[in-house]
Short mmCIF file of C-alpha atoms in Angstrom, two decimals:
data_model
loop_
_atom_site.label_atom_id
_atom_site.label_comp_id
_atom_site.label_asym_id
_atom_site.label_seq_id
_atom_site.Cartn_x
_atom_site.Cartn_y
_atom_site.Cartn_z
CA ALA A 9 55.78 125.35 90.35
CA ALA A 10 57.11 127.18 92.02
CA SER A 11 60.34 125.08 90.04
CA ASP A 12 59.23 126.05 87.09
CA ILE A 13 59.04 130.26 87.88
CA ARG A 14 62.61 130.40 89.04
CA ARG A 15 63.56 128.67 85.39
CA ASN A 16 61.68 130.66 84.13
CA HIS A 17 63.06 133.63 85.84
CA LEU A 18 66.39 132.48 85.46
CA LEU A 19 66.86 133.34 81.77
CA LYS A 20 66.76 136.94 82.67
CA THR A 21 70.79 136.88 83.02
CA GLN A 22 69.84 136.07 78.95
CA LEU A 23 70.64 138.34 75.75
CA GLY A 24 66.86 139.75 74.54
CA ALA A 25 64.83 138.45 77.81
CA ARG A 26 63.88 142.45 78.25
CA ALA A 27 61.09 144.41 77.91
CA GLY A 28 59.65 144.78 74.29
CA VAL A 29 61.57 141.92 73.37
CA ILE A 30 59.27 139.59 72.38
CA SER A 31 60.08 137.09 69.20
CA GLU A 32 63.48 136.67 70.69
CA ASN A 33 62.16 136.61 74.61
CA PRO A 34 63.82 133.59 75.86
CA CYS A 35 60.99 133.73 79.04
CA ARG A 36 58.32 134.21 77.25
CA LEU A 37 60.23 131.49 74.26
CA ASP A 38 59.70 129.20 77.28
CA LEU A 39 56.41 130.35 78.30
CA GLU A 40 55.79 129.74 75.20
CA GLU A 41 57.04 125.89 75.02
CA ALA A 42 55.25 125.63 78.08
CA LEU A 43 51.89 126.40 76.45
CA GLY A 44 52.44 123.69 73.59
CA PHE A 45 51.97 121.13 77.07
CA LEU A 46 48.77 121.77 77.57
CA THR A 47 45.44 119.21 75.57
CA THR A 48 43.21 121.01 75.86
CA PRO A 49 41.85 123.87 73.36
CA THR A 50 43.14 127.53 73.89
CA PHE A 51 42.07 130.80 74.01
CA LEU A 52 42.92 133.93 75.22
CA LEU A 53 40.73 137.22 75.86
CA ASN A 54 43.03 139.98 76.47
CA VAL A 55 41.68 144.27 76.80
CA VAL A 56 44.67 146.12 75.71
CA CYS A 57 44.99 149.66 77.65
CA GLY A 58 46.48 152.40 77.87
CA PRO A 59 49.00 155.43 80.11
CA GLU A 60 46.72 155.42 82.30
CA GLY A 61 45.05 152.18 83.13
CA GLU A 62 42.44 153.09 80.42
CA ALA A 63 40.76 149.80 78.36
CA ARG A 64 41.41 150.76 74.11
CA SER A 65 41.81 147.31 72.72
CA ALA A 66 40.96 144.10 72.95
CA VAL A 67 42.71 140.77 71.49
CA ALA A 68 40.68 137.38 70.97
CA GLY A 69 41.86 134.35 69.66
CA ASP A 70 45.85 131.58 69.74
CA PRO A 71 47.33 132.80 72.48
CA LEU A 72 50.21 133.32 71.26
CA ALA A 73 48.48 135.55 67.71
CA ALA A 74 47.06 137.37 70.12
CA PHE A 75 49.21 137.77 72.70
CA ARG A 76 51.68 139.12 69.97
CA ALA A 77 48.51 141.99 68.50
CA GLY A 78 48.63 143.21 71.60
CA ALA A 79 51.98 143.27 72.04
CA GLU A 80 52.16 145.04 68.80
CA LEU A 81 49.53 147.93 69.86
CA ALA A 82 50.74 148.88 73.28
CA ARG A 83 54.26 149.25 72.05
CA GLY A 84 53.16 152.29 70.73
CA TRP A 85 51.84 154.12 73.81
CA PHE A 86 54.85 152.95 75.73
CA THR A 87 57.57 153.03 73.84
CA VAL A 88 59.86 156.60 74.33
CA ARG A 89 63.59 157.42 73.80
CA VAL A 90 65.21 158.61 76.56
CA PRO A 91 69.50 159.41 76.49
CA ARG A 92 71.75 157.55 78.75
CA ALA A 93 72.26 159.34 80.87
CA ARG A 94 74.52 160.01 84.85
CA VAL A 95 71.93 159.74 87.50
CA VAL A 96 68.48 158.02 86.27
CA VAL A 97 65.76 159.15 89.40
CA ALA A 98 62.56 156.73 88.66
CA SER A 99 59.08 156.36 90.44
CA ASP A 100 56.01 154.95 89.72
CA VAL A 101 52.80 154.85 91.38
CA LEU A 102 51.26 152.02 94.17
CA PRO A 103 50.98 149.28 93.11
CA MET A 104 55.06 149.81 92.11
CA THR A 105 56.20 151.06 94.95
CA SER A 106 54.45 149.30 98.14
CA SER A 107 57.55 147.73 98.61
CA LEU A 108 61.35 146.66 97.55
CA TYR A 109 59.63 143.73 95.56
CA GLN A 110 57.48 146.10 93.07
CA ALA A 111 60.50 148.95 92.95
CA ALA A 112 62.73 146.09 91.22
CA LYS A 113 60.52 146.29 88.61
CA ILE A 114 61.19 150.10 88.01
CA ALA A 115 65.14 149.40 88.50
CA ALA A 116 64.90 145.93 86.11
CA ALA A 117 63.54 149.05 83.96
CA MET A 118 65.57 151.82 83.61
CA ALA A 119 69.06 149.20 84.03
CA PRO A 120 69.84 150.36 80.73
CA LEU A 121 69.68 154.41 80.99
CA VAL A 122 72.24 154.61 83.70
CA GLU A 123 76.26 155.58 82.45
CA ALA A 124 78.34 153.86 83.46
CA ASN A 125 79.81 154.89 86.67
CA GLY A 126 76.48 156.35 87.96
CA ALA A 127 73.29 155.78 90.07
CA LEU A 128 70.25 154.70 89.54
CA ILE A 129 68.16 156.37 92.64
CA LEU A 130 65.00 154.49 93.67
CA VAL A 131 61.79 156.71 94.80
CA ALA A 132 59.99 154.13 96.48
CA GLU A 133 58.27 154.49 99.45
CA CYS A 134 57.99 150.54 100.34
CA ALA A 135 54.92 151.04 102.80
CA ASP A 136 54.88 147.20 103.25
CA GLY A 137 58.78 146.58 103.76
CA ILE A 138 61.56 144.89 101.57
CA GLU A 139 60.57 141.83 101.80
CA PRO A 140 61.61 138.20 101.08
CA VAL A 141 64.48 138.93 100.88
CA GLU A 142 66.03 136.07 99.81
CA ILE A 143 63.73 136.50 96.81
CA VAL A 144 63.90 139.86 96.59
CA ASN A 145 67.73 139.32 96.55
CA GLU A 146 68.27 136.57 94.41
CA ALA A 147 65.65 136.24 92.38
CA ILE A 148 65.03 139.61 91.34
CA PHE A 149 68.15 142.27 91.82
CA ARG A 150 71.62 139.48 90.94
CA THR A 151 69.06 137.62 88.24
CA GLY A 152 67.57 140.88 86.06
CA VAL A 153 69.18 143.66 86.99
CA LEU A 154 72.91 143.75 87.80
CA PRO A 155 72.90 142.16 84.54
CA ARG A 156 71.46 145.30 82.93
CA LEU A 157 73.66 147.87 84.79
CA ALA A 158 76.82 149.54 82.64
CA PRO A 159 79.78 148.51 85.19
CA ASN A 160 79.64 150.69 88.40
CA VAL A 161 76.73 151.70 88.54
CA SER A 162 75.61 152.12 92.17
CA ILE A 163 71.58 151.59 93.24
CA LYS A 164 70.21 153.94 95.30
CA LEU A 165 66.94 153.26 97.62
CA VAL A 166 64.76 156.18 98.85
CA SER A 167 62.18 155.76 100.66
CA ALA A 168 60.74 154.77 104.35
CA ARG A 169 62.60 152.43 105.47
CA SER A 170 66.16 152.85 107.83
CA SER A 171 68.94 152.40 106.25
CA GLU A 172 69.57 149.03 108.59
CA GLU A 173 66.48 147.89 107.25
CA VAL A 174 68.18 148.31 103.37
CA SER A 175 71.38 146.54 104.40
CA ARG A 176 70.16 143.89 103.59
CA THR A 177 69.43 144.06 100.66
CA LEU A 178 71.57 144.52 97.10
CA VAL A 179 70.79 148.17 97.15
CA GLY A 180 71.88 151.89 98.63
CA HIS A 181 70.02 153.70 101.29
CA ALA A 182 70.00 156.67 100.33
CA VAL A 183 68.26 159.56 102.31
CA SER A 184 66.86 161.74 99.35
CA VAL A 185 67.40 162.17 95.61
CA GLU A 186 69.84 165.62 96.38
CA SER A 187 72.59 163.73 98.96
CA VAL A 188 72.36 160.98 95.73
CA LEU A 189 73.29 163.70 93.42
CA ALA A 190 75.86 165.84 95.73
CA ASP A 191 78.19 162.43 95.04
CA VAL A 192 78.12 161.74 90.90
CA SER A 193 77.41 164.91 89.13
CA GLY A 194 76.46 164.32 85.11
CA SER A 195 73.64 165.06 83.45
CA VAL A 196 69.77 163.34 85.24
CA VAL A 197 67.35 162.15 84.29
CA ILE A 198 63.90 161.58 85.53
CA VAL A 199 61.54 158.92 84.95
CA PRO A 200 57.79 159.21 86.62
CA ARG A 201 56.70 156.20 85.94
CA ALA A 202 59.32 153.97 85.09
CA SER A 203 57.62 149.97 84.79
CA GLN A 204 55.41 150.44 82.38
CA LEU A 205 57.66 152.26 79.71
CA ILE A 206 59.00 150.12 77.02
CA VAL A 207 62.69 152.19 77.00
CA GLU A 208 65.00 152.91 73.87
CA SER A 209 67.96 154.79 74.96
CA TYR A 210 70.83 156.08 73.26
CA SER A 211 73.71 158.50 73.65
#
């Protein structure tokens, strides 16, 4: 039910609820508990894709064991060590840049990289818009993105949307990446395929 999904998403604020964490991830544990309530036999078959979307392997069998096996295969292909920076410029390919709803996944993945008093710049055209604003603001950004940010970090959106439209959201409008860099000095990290990465940050 939608209410169950919302309760699961609220767990994103807890420690361990981040990409690449499985065993101690409260969101994952909640899903696995739900699986235990099924009375019918279950079987998982997953294709494990590489960074370019190509099929590299497959896992099958018990849903919990097979998922973990697939996750371990993928971990080596998607984990990157990235230095924390004052400014992080992040984007991705479609469909992740098609709407603010999708681009929020970029923000969640990159939030831990931004140093205090810095800026996270989302470069996403958002041709499909910013709706549904209430869900994007409350269920995604306030729950899954803002708690992951260091103090006084701003999120700026470089997109095709107007400043008036973006003002309805929890992110700020920016006309260009350069305009943000003019206001926030310091180190810069650019991540072009941001939502697909498991990020290990260091200072």
